Each structure stands twice: as C-alpha cells, then as structure tokens.
XYZ file of C-alpha atoms in Angstrom:
527
model
C 30.097 28.349 -49.302
C 29.204 27.028 -46.228
C 27.183 23.568 -46.149
C 24.998 22.557 -43.266
C 24.713 18.707 -42.822
C 20.920 17.690 -41.718
C 20.138 14.393 -40.195
C 18.906 11.935 -43.000
C 16.695 10.280 -40.390
C 15.446 10.295 -36.670
C 18.034 7.836 -35.870
C 20.869 9.912 -36.663
C 19.007 12.732 -34.740
C 18.793 10.720 -31.771
C 22.408 9.616 -31.928
C 23.381 13.504 -32.044
C 21.237 14.119 -28.688
C 23.237 14.584 -25.716
C 20.775 13.179 -23.252
C 17.982 10.628 -23.365
C 15.424 12.842 -21.907
C 15.172 16.488 -21.249
C 12.298 18.034 -19.458
C 12.129 21.795 -19.790
C 10.864 24.697 -17.851
C 9.006 22.614 -15.154
C 8.400 23.718 -11.623
C 11.069 21.077 -9.974
C 10.261 19.836 -6.705
C 13.290 18.039 -5.246
C 11.437 15.780 -2.939
C 13.144 16.790 0.069
C 10.573 19.396 1.238
C 12.016 22.502 -0.727
C 10.167 24.956 -2.503
C 10.090 24.278 -6.456
C 12.837 25.622 -8.905
C 12.393 26.722 -12.455
C 14.516 24.343 -14.104
C 15.340 22.185 -16.655
C 16.114 18.298 -15.992
C 18.316 16.113 -17.940
C 18.320 12.450 -17.799
C 20.907 10.057 -19.053
C 21.095 6.338 -18.868
C 18.231 6.108 -16.062
C 19.764 8.802 -13.903
C 19.366 12.311 -13.008
C 22.461 14.023 -14.953
C 21.895 17.834 -15.017
C 19.316 20.177 -13.291
C 19.243 23.796 -13.971
C 19.725 25.233 -17.459
C 20.426 22.571 -20.124
C 21.515 23.674 -23.268
C 22.027 20.175 -24.599
C 19.354 18.294 -26.454
C 17.557 15.190 -25.377
C 16.401 12.725 -27.602
C 12.971 13.018 -26.153
C 12.253 16.634 -25.053
C 9.283 17.058 -22.723
C 7.837 20.861 -22.251
C 6.525 21.062 -18.561
C 5.729 24.496 -18.729
C 3.354 25.484 -16.070
C 3.666 21.987 -14.462
C 5.177 20.363 -11.501
C 8.164 17.848 -11.897
C 8.404 15.656 -8.854
C 10.063 12.566 -7.957
C 8.072 9.409 -8.785
C 5.760 8.668 -6.007
C 6.195 5.565 -3.517
C 3.314 3.543 -2.389
C 4.416 2.266 0.993
C 1.772 -0.296 1.325
C 1.158 -1.933 -2.015
C -0.836 -5.516 -2.690
C 0.589 -6.294 -6.070
C 3.050 -9.026 -5.322
C 0.876 -11.594 -7.059
C -0.500 -9.615 -10.068
C 2.879 -8.659 -11.227
C 3.535 -12.286 -12.257
C 0.657 -12.213 -14.534
C 0.829 -8.525 -15.728
C 3.763 -6.200 -15.222
C 2.325 -3.201 -16.321
C 0.792 -1.586 -13.427
C -1.159 0.956 -15.206
C -3.516 2.041 -12.335
C -0.327 2.727 -10.356
C 1.643 4.506 -12.905
C -1.644 6.966 -14.031
C -1.674 7.962 -10.076
C 2.310 8.888 -10.512
C 3.457 6.033 -8.465
C 6.816 4.795 -9.686
C 7.703 2.498 -6.872
C 5.554 0.083 -4.759
C 6.426 -1.719 -1.497
C 4.266 -4.810 -1.113
C 4.041 -7.974 1.183
C 1.507 -7.126 4.138
C 0.816 -10.855 3.603
C 4.104 -11.839 2.440
C 5.312 -13.028 -0.762
C 3.304 -14.912 -3.211
C 5.934 -17.780 -3.143
C 7.498 -19.441 -0.061
C 10.807 -18.475 1.204
C 12.877 -20.878 -0.831
C 11.053 -19.605 -4.205
C 11.791 -15.556 -3.788
C 14.960 -15.645 -5.577
C 13.235 -17.373 -8.513
C 10.146 -14.994 -8.172
C 12.230 -11.797 -8.155
C 14.182 -13.306 -11.415
C 10.889 -13.912 -12.969
C 9.677 -10.467 -12.559
C 12.882 -9.092 -13.947
C 12.932 -11.411 -17.269
C 9.230 -10.714 -17.765
C 9.763 -7.130 -17.202
C 7.663 -4.582 -14.855
C 6.489 -0.897 -15.441
C 7.275 0.113 -11.770
C 10.032 -0.659 -9.398
C 8.862 -3.294 -6.658
C 9.837 -4.568 -3.543
C 8.320 -6.736 -0.999
C 8.532 -7.897 2.801
C 7.995 -11.538 3.879
C 5.389 -12.493 6.272
C 5.794 -13.924 9.855
C 2.629 -15.772 9.259
C 4.613 -17.350 6.170
C 7.152 -18.790 8.645
C 4.283 -20.105 10.676
C 2.403 -21.827 8.061
C 5.327 -23.332 6.680
C 6.168 -25.019 10.186
C 2.936 -25.325 12.086
C 0.184 -25.118 9.026
C -2.962 -23.523 10.156
C -2.523 -24.502 13.743
C -2.875 -21.692 16.418
C -0.781 -23.346 18.888
C 2.627 -21.760 20.118
C 5.686 -23.219 18.265
C 8.047 -25.360 20.238
C 11.653 -24.122 20.494
C 12.897 -26.480 17.577
C 9.605 -25.194 15.346
C 10.741 -21.531 16.412
C 14.159 -22.102 15.163
C 12.678 -23.420 11.755
C 10.491 -20.362 11.408
C 13.402 -18.269 12.024
C 15.333 -20.388 9.257
C 12.691 -19.478 6.810
C 12.942 -15.796 7.637
C 16.702 -15.899 7.323
C 16.227 -17.389 3.657
C 13.704 -14.927 2.646
C 15.745 -11.960 3.874
C 19.224 -13.486 1.909
C 16.963 -13.663 -1.288
C 16.111 -9.848 -0.779
C 13.080 -9.253 1.175
C 12.642 -5.839 2.840
C 11.880 -7.195 6.283
C 9.005 -8.900 8.182
C 5.263 -8.293 8.326
C 2.510 -9.349 10.521
C -1.214 -9.004 10.035
C -2.448 -9.675 13.257
C -6.315 -9.322 12.767
C -6.021 -12.282 10.569
C -5.550 -16.289 11.424
C -3.143 -17.674 11.718
C -1.218 -14.256 12.189
C -3.224 -13.303 15.137
C -2.097 -16.539 16.566
C 1.516 -15.232 17.182
C 2.342 -13.810 20.764
C 4.366 -10.805 20.960
C 7.444 -13.058 21.977
C 7.153 -15.247 18.890
C 7.054 -12.059 16.684
C 10.019 -10.556 18.478
C 12.212 -13.891 18.116
C 11.509 -14.078 14.169
C 11.847 -10.238 13.707
C 15.343 -10.554 15.420
C 16.530 -12.841 12.118
C 15.139 -9.791 9.536
C 17.257 -7.277 11.910
C 20.526 -9.015 11.107
C 19.748 -7.889 7.552
C 18.927 -4.342 8.117
C 15.324 -5.401 7.516
C 11.978 -3.236 8.809
C 9.142 -4.912 10.844
C 5.785 -3.636 9.115
C 2.576 -4.323 10.867
C -1.306 -4.428 10.393
C -1.374 -3.970 13.913
C -3.417 -6.310 16.014
C -6.218 -3.803 16.560
C -7.288 -0.551 15.199
C -10.163 0.393 17.256
C -10.539 1.276 21.037
C -7.239 -0.801 21.445
C -5.113 1.132 18.874
C -2.977 2.600 20.991
C -1.739 -0.627 23.003
C -1.643 -2.306 19.430
C 0.656 0.344 18.307
C 2.805 0.026 21.816
C 3.046 -3.721 20.945
C 4.468 -3.129 17.490
C 6.935 -0.574 19.113
C 7.844 -3.125 21.584
C 8.619 -5.872 18.959
C 10.929 -3.251 16.833
C 12.343 -2.165 20.114
C 13.264 -5.665 21.646
C 14.196 -7.141 18.049
C 16.354 -4.248 17.123
C 14.988 -2.937 13.823
C 12.549 -0.160 12.408
C 8.786 -0.315 12.728
C 6.179 0.621 10.033
C 2.753 0.744 11.251
C 0.643 0.056 8.042
C -2.464 1.893 7.228
C -2.616 4.056 10.429
C -6.143 4.664 11.543
C -8.639 5.014 14.321
C -11.747 2.428 13.519
C -13.587 3.455 16.426
C -16.279 6.178 16.423
C -16.095 7.064 20.398
C -12.412 7.589 19.597
C -12.511 9.680 16.913
C -10.765 13.064 17.458
C -8.861 11.771 20.531
C -6.966 8.180 20.050
C -5.112 9.552 17.064
C -3.075 12.145 18.962
C -2.503 9.422 21.570
C -0.958 7.494 18.836
C 1.261 10.445 18.225
C 2.375 10.849 21.751
C 3.238 7.022 21.900
C 5.071 7.095 18.874
C 6.974 10.443 19.379
C 7.906 8.968 23.002
C 9.336 5.991 21.043
C 11.234 8.105 18.952
C 12.716 10.320 21.500
C 14.311 7.239 23.084
C 15.665 6.014 19.823
C 13.474 3.560 18.428
C 12.780 4.199 14.541
C 9.131 4.070 14.286
C 6.790 5.408 11.624
C 3.532 4.893 9.764
C 1.899 5.166 6.466
C -1.940 5.828 5.761
C -4.505 5.619 2.675
C -6.757 8.791 2.600
C -10.170 7.321 2.765
C -12.533 6.971 5.743
C -13.493 3.378 4.407
C -11.119 0.474 4.639
C -11.742 -2.790 2.979
C -10.786 -6.397 3.563
C -12.433 -9.899 3.344
C -15.790 -10.475 5.029
C -14.259 -13.088 6.920
C -13.038 -10.701 9.199
C -16.253 -10.028 10.674
C -16.211 -13.756 11.994
C -14.175 -14.482 15.411
C -10.832 -15.882 15.070
C -11.098 -19.241 16.334
C -13.689 -20.066 13.787
C -10.929 -19.986 11.134
C -8.746 -22.810 12.803
C -7.845 -25.549 9.925
C -8.385 -23.108 6.904
C -11.116 -22.242 4.909
C -12.857 -25.991 4.454
C -13.087 -26.131 8.406
C -14.579 -22.615 8.576
C -17.346 -23.377 6.106
C -18.158 -26.597 8.022
C -18.394 -24.667 11.205
C -20.669 -22.078 9.597
C -23.086 -24.675 8.576
C -23.700 -25.797 12.171
C -26.574 -23.718 13.898
C -25.044 -24.157 17.209
C -21.367 -22.642 15.953
C -23.583 -19.519 14.449
C -25.195 -18.934 17.670
C -22.039 -18.892 19.493
C -20.460 -16.599 16.731
C -23.410 -13.986 17.021
C -23.131 -14.038 20.750
C -19.224 -13.450 20.315
C -20.015 -10.605 18.268
C -21.840 -8.795 20.617
C -19.496 -9.566 23.658
C -16.260 -9.881 22.085
C -13.841 -12.960 21.352
C -10.156 -13.358 22.645
C -7.569 -12.431 19.742
C -10.301 -10.950 17.715
C -10.865 -7.500 16.585
C -14.636 -6.628 16.260
C -14.618 -4.880 12.771
C -18.369 -4.879 12.961
C -18.074 -2.514 15.994
C -15.452 -0.563 14.313
C -17.755 0.068 11.200
C -20.606 1.230 13.538
C -22.645 -1.976 13.042
C -23.728 -3.963 9.767
C -24.742 -0.619 8.004
C -21.064 0.251 7.776
C -20.322 -3.033 5.852
C -20.639 -2.962 2.338
C -20.153 -6.092 0.622
C -18.318 -4.950 -2.929
C -17.066 -8.648 -4.187
C -19.238 -11.699 -3.790
C -17.159 -13.836 -5.351
C -20.174 -16.010 -6.658
C -22.636 -14.983 -9.541
C -25.612 -16.059 -7.729
C -24.740 -13.153 -5.138
C -23.289 -10.630 -7.404
C -26.720 -8.928 -7.073
C -26.049 -8.162 -3.568
C -22.773 -6.240 -4.187
C -22.566 -2.443 -3.589
C -25.241 -3.029 -0.773
C -24.596 -3.114 3.010
C -25.044 -6.123 5.093
C -27.932 -4.456 7.211
C -29.585 -3.758 3.819
C -29.263 -7.375 2.158
C -30.590 -8.791 5.588
C -33.505 -6.353 5.416
C -34.411 -7.505 1.863
C -33.949 -11.167 2.477
C -35.846 -10.943 6.053
C -32.855 -12.556 7.784
C -30.302 -11.635 10.556
C -27.211 -9.641 9.182
C -24.721 -12.147 11.064
C -26.512 -15.133 8.851
C -26.259 -13.348 5.619
C -22.687 -12.681 6.140
C -21.879 -16.139 7.138
C -23.713 -17.557 3.966
C -21.828 -14.963 1.739
C -18.432 -15.969 3.085
C -19.368 -19.735 3.027
C -20.548 -19.242 -0.683
C -17.700 -17.305 -2.127
C -15.388 -18.815 -4.643
C -12.355 -16.926 -3.172
C -12.196 -14.286 -0.851
C -15.440 -12.361 -0.397
C -14.559 -8.680 -0.182
C -16.360 -5.682 1.730
C -15.777 -2.061 2.510
C -15.936 -1.041 5.951
C -16.975 2.432 6.600
C -15.308 3.417 9.909
C -12.839 6.468 9.951
C -13.149 10.041 10.228
C -11.635 12.862 7.983
C -10.727 14.643 11.296
C -8.131 11.711 12.026
C -6.819 11.304 8.469
C -6.020 15.175 8.428
C -4.440 14.745 12.107
C -2.262 11.741 10.715
C -1.454 13.531 7.505
C 0.216 16.116 9.656
C 2.374 13.845 11.683
C 6.109 14.366 9.920
C 6.777 10.697 9.960
C 3.783 9.783 8.324
C 3.829 8.640 4.715
C 1.323 7.440 1.971
C 0.313 3.658 1.205
C -2.900 2.757 -0.470
C -3.268 -0.804 0.726
C -4.132 -1.673 -2.995
C -2.677 -3.439 -5.663
C -1.987 -3.040 -9.203
C -4.479 -4.439 -11.551
C -3.889 -7.166 -14.672
C -5.749 -4.939 -17.182
C -7.483 -1.763 -17.093
C -11.345 -1.806 -17.459
C -11.174 -5.609 -17.242
C -12.814 -7.325 -14.389
C -10.144 -9.208 -12.194
C -10.914 -11.756 -9.469
C -7.973 -10.666 -7.465
C -9.157 -7.069 -8.012
C -10.510 -5.258 -4.983
C -12.871 -2.696 -5.749
C -11.688 0.428 -3.333
C -11.016 3.721 -4.870
C -7.579 3.949 -3.010
C -6.541 1.669 -5.833
C -7.179 4.249 -8.402
C -6.957 7.633 -6.644
C -4.768 7.355 -3.492
C -1.887 9.149 -4.514
C -3.492 11.977 -6.613
C -6.233 12.548 -3.738
C -3.315 13.526 -1.302
C -2.605 16.575 -3.195
C -6.143 17.305 -4.840
C -8.074 17.084 -1.721
C -5.419 17.792 1.220
C -3.418 20.127 -0.395
C -5.119 22.158 -2.861
C -8.827 21.733 -1.474
C -8.543 21.376 2.293
C -4.958 22.634 2.726
C -3.953 20.390 5.470
C -0.454 19.940 3.687
C 1.712 22.137 1.957
C 2.362 20.882 -1.888
C 6.111 20.588 -0.954
C 5.536 18.352 2.212
C 2.502 16.038 0.593
C 5.507 15.597 -2.205
C 8.171 14.788 0.525
C 5.629 11.995 2.066
C 5.510 10.222 -1.370
C 9.066 10.646 -2.069
C 12.330 11.496 -0.296
C 10.728 10.229 3.169
C 9.782 6.834 2.137
C 12.910 6.294 0.211
C 14.850 7.238 3.050
C 12.568 5.086 5.341
C 13.032 1.985 3.192
C 16.850 2.647 2.818
C 16.256 3.261 -1.098
C 19.436 4.474 -2.316
C 19.434 7.176 -4.765
C 15.296 7.355 -5.067
C 12.756 9.672 -4.022
C 14.703 12.859 -5.128
C 15.349 14.749 -8.159
C 19.488 14.933 -7.694
C 22.300 14.316 -9.938
C 23.098 10.962 -9.852
C 19.988 9.672 -8.388
C 17.666 7.222 -10.333
C 15.326 9.235 -12.551
C 12.064 8.249 -11.372
C 9.952 11.329 -12.118
C 5.921 12.270 -11.917
C 5.270 15.491 -13.956
C 1.523 16.916 -13.113
C -0.956 19.463 -13.647
C -1.718 20.877 -10.173
C -4.835 22.539 -11.227
C -6.410 19.493 -12.863
C -4.929 16.809 -10.541
C -8.237 14.706 -9.539
C -8.676 11.265 -7.978
C -12.013 10.396 -9.847
C -12.405 7.252 -8.238
C -15.359 6.719 -5.938
C -17.051 4.038 -3.812
C -19.642 3.636 -6.428
C -17.172 3.586 -9.361
C -13.896 2.710 -7.565
C -11.960 2.247 -10.927
C -12.413 5.514 -12.543
C -9.183 6.827 -13.938
C -7.595 9.953 -12.016
C -6.622 12.905 -13.851
C -3.491 15.418 -13.901
C -0.754 13.140 -14.192
C 0.586 13.603 -17.587
C 4.088 11.872 -17.806
C 5.754 9.217 -15.671
C 9.564 8.012 -15.869
C 10.767 4.986 -14.293
C 14.511 4.708 -14.079
C 14.880 7.170 -16.812
C 12.378 5.690 -19.397
C 8.942 7.140 -20.334
C 6.171 4.632 -19.209
C 3.253 7.280 -19.183
C 3.368 9.616 -22.050
C 0.742 12.354 -22.184
C -1.525 10.380 -20.005
C -0.975 6.935 -21.812
C 1.064 3.822 -21.027
C 3.739 3.384 -23.461
C 4.221 -0.494 -22.650
C 7.696 0.033 -21.533
C 8.826 -2.162 -18.523
C 11.931 -0.602 -17.051
C 10.936 -1.049 -13.251
C 13.609 -2.730 -10.996
C 13.031 -5.318 -8.329
C 14.332 -3.721 -4.891
C 16.263 -6.019 -2.568
C-alpha cells in the first residue's frame, strides 16, 4: 500500500514551496520596450529567479491571466521626503503601481549632516516603497548665507561645496535646484556649476526646476544643460512643460531641438513630466522674488505695507528681475485656483479662482492673493492652469522623457494632511499615462509607456537591477488590468483612488494584494 503524506498545517506547505511568490499566466512586459510574452514569473528572496514556464510552487501564487505583469513603476519626481518619516506606507503611490520614488526637488528634510541618520530612521521604521533623494543647492546656500540673496564669497562657496560633499557621501542622488523660488532663484549659473562639480565627483545627477517654464523655457533649459556640461554630470529637467499660451505647440519642439543637440555632443540630458495641464505650487509664487528676502516674516511685513503692494502690482504687469511671472503663465488670475488656504477662515474660498474670489469680495485679485498668503498658517497652495494637451503629447513622444508626479505620498488615505497638496497627480499620474495616452489617445504604445516608467528611469538614475523583469533583478512588480486601469482623481476630487492596479510587489514582498495595502514595508533606501 502506498501512503501519501499531507502537510498537517499551512506552515509545512509553505516550507515545501520552492519560491516565495509565483505569478502565473501573465502578459509579462520586461520594461525594456519589448512586446509582452506569456509567462510565469518566480520570485525568491526579493529577486526574480525564473521567467518562463515555472513548475515549482510558490508560497503565494498569483493568477495573472488576462493581466499585464510589469516592472514596478518609478516616479522620477516625488515629494515624499518629509511624509515618509511620519508614515512609510505610501499607499497612494502603491495603488498607482509606483514602487520606487525619487524625491528632493527641495532637497532632504534634514541638513547634510543629518542625512545618514535620516536614511537609517527610514530603514528602521520601514517604508513600503523604495526611496532615494537629491540634496538641494539651496540647502547649501541657506546653511551658509541664510535667506540672503547676495552672492557667496570664495570662503562661503567652499563651505557650500563642503555641505554638498557631506550630502553626497551620505548617499544623496545628486544636486537639485528650484530656480523660481527664493533663495534658490538668487543663485547664479556659475555658483550652481561650482557646487554641482562636487556632486559630479560622486556620480550624481543635476536635476532642476528650471529658472522659467514660460516664454523663457528654451533659454532656461539651455542654462540647465550648461550647468551639467561644465560641471560634468547628467542633467534632469524636472516637470518639463511650456507654461506660456502663445508658445503652445511651438516651444516644446524647440526644447527638443536643444536637448537633442546637447545629447549629440555627449551631454547626458533628459526630462520628466506629469500628464496634467495644470501645475501646482504655493500661491506665494505669484509675488516677485525680492519681496521674499529675509524669509516668511519679512514677506508678511512687506505685504502689510500699501506702498510695497503698489510696487508689487506694477511688477506683476511689467516683470521683475529673477522672477518668473506665473500669473501670466496661467493666463491671468482666472487660471490661478486656491486649493489649500492653510487658514480655517479662508477655507471657504478653496477651489475658486483668485479672480472669482476677488469678484465676490469686490477687491483687486492681487490684494486677495497677498492676504491669502499673509494669513496662511503654512504654505498656501494653488493650482495653475497653464499647459496644453498638445505639448504633453509632444513631450511624451520624446524618447528621453520619463514620468514624475511632482507629488508626495500621503500619511493616511482619506485623512486631510496639512502637508498634502490636493492635485490629482498625487493619486492618478502613473495610471493616467496608460489609461489616457496609451489606451484612449494612442500617443504611446503600451510597451513604450511602461519603458518610460521602468527601465528608462532606472537606467537614468543608475539603479542597478531595477526597472526590468529579468532573472537576478530586484522583484518590483506591478500587475494591472489594462481595460479597467483608470485615474479617477480630478481637480474637483483630487484624492479619488485609481482603479485597475491589482497587485504590487516591492523587493519580492506583496504590498498591494487584490487592491489593498498589506501593511508590509519592504522598501529600501536608494543611495
């Protein structure tokens, strides 16, 4: 008589499994731009170990029949550096299929000397996504000069470079600048080059919110390229856009020509973008740069002075040195919508344009904006409607563009967070690339869209063994239903959750299981 031994409990069954996870019968996209193959994918100890026909069993089996199995999606312009310290779940990112985020437009949430401890704390508390960050040149400035707009002396510049050196040794991914905001806007091209040379010594990238994204966008891209070329490091243009209606359909191709020319002479330059026609930033961006000197309290004092207000209103019409006129970019105050008043008394005005608020109050729009900024208990946020669909589609077709949301994780889904910026890109950017620009508008093939969110950004950021489904690579995986994949978030409902992302694995661990966060925190800090 033959006896068959049956496992007495699930633990014995798991011990008998050959793999940790096996994904079966999926349409596997390798991330490199190749067509899908029908295959099983086996994962063990955080990495892909077999792709093809897998006969061994997994401790967890996922049937992906009729679904696409993609490398995990990479957000090239993330804003999660601060929130991950409070909550590492990053649920709104993972529900979009994002497994890796690159933050740091404004730098790290700690000074250079604290980055090692910051990274260690993230690892000890646990994060659900992989996360890396840049260090900002503005941080080096403030550490030495405070909020002063003046140029550094030679000694001060050396101290700034030492700050960047400390950050790079700690594992920062490179240097950023955000050149429409004070005090970053006070940095000259030569100053940026000098500090960037330090980041270059460690293989860092120079990534920039360029000095202007309107009529001056081409010359601003040229400046970014000059910094990278002279400092000897790759250049990433953050959230590429043409925020200038007269230049819609024209200037984006001019940017392409400038970038292609630089690449042809061996300058490693590329860009990322989010796929919405409205951007978002603080309402204070509508105020000329000089008024910010000395910090927030100094700005408030100036805004309380009628003489200063009159000057600022004049410069909003005529322009001001070193200031990008974001009001003009939005086509006037009708295109500037308050979304985060940071003051309960002003919350009633949220989701209305500054022009509409001014009309209801019987006042000038500029005065409304000044008061909202001055009365905010934190950074007052606005959405700026200033881009065109045509330019988004044009930029998506450039082979060197990737996808970045310019949005952070939220501490908790469904709970208002003072640090959360209500823009739909924070909940829908990655799915929207496929739902709108692949399936609906057919701007990209599915394979190319996935490449832009996987192998290309991983290659760009020198993330070894990520962004591809390949034996030996880290098992970051997004499994989605192509037909139902949808970005539900809108400007009116910016936190609506996307649909269609069914399973997400980070470093081989299931984090989204049938559309729900498992609570797992297998993410790694990327240095």
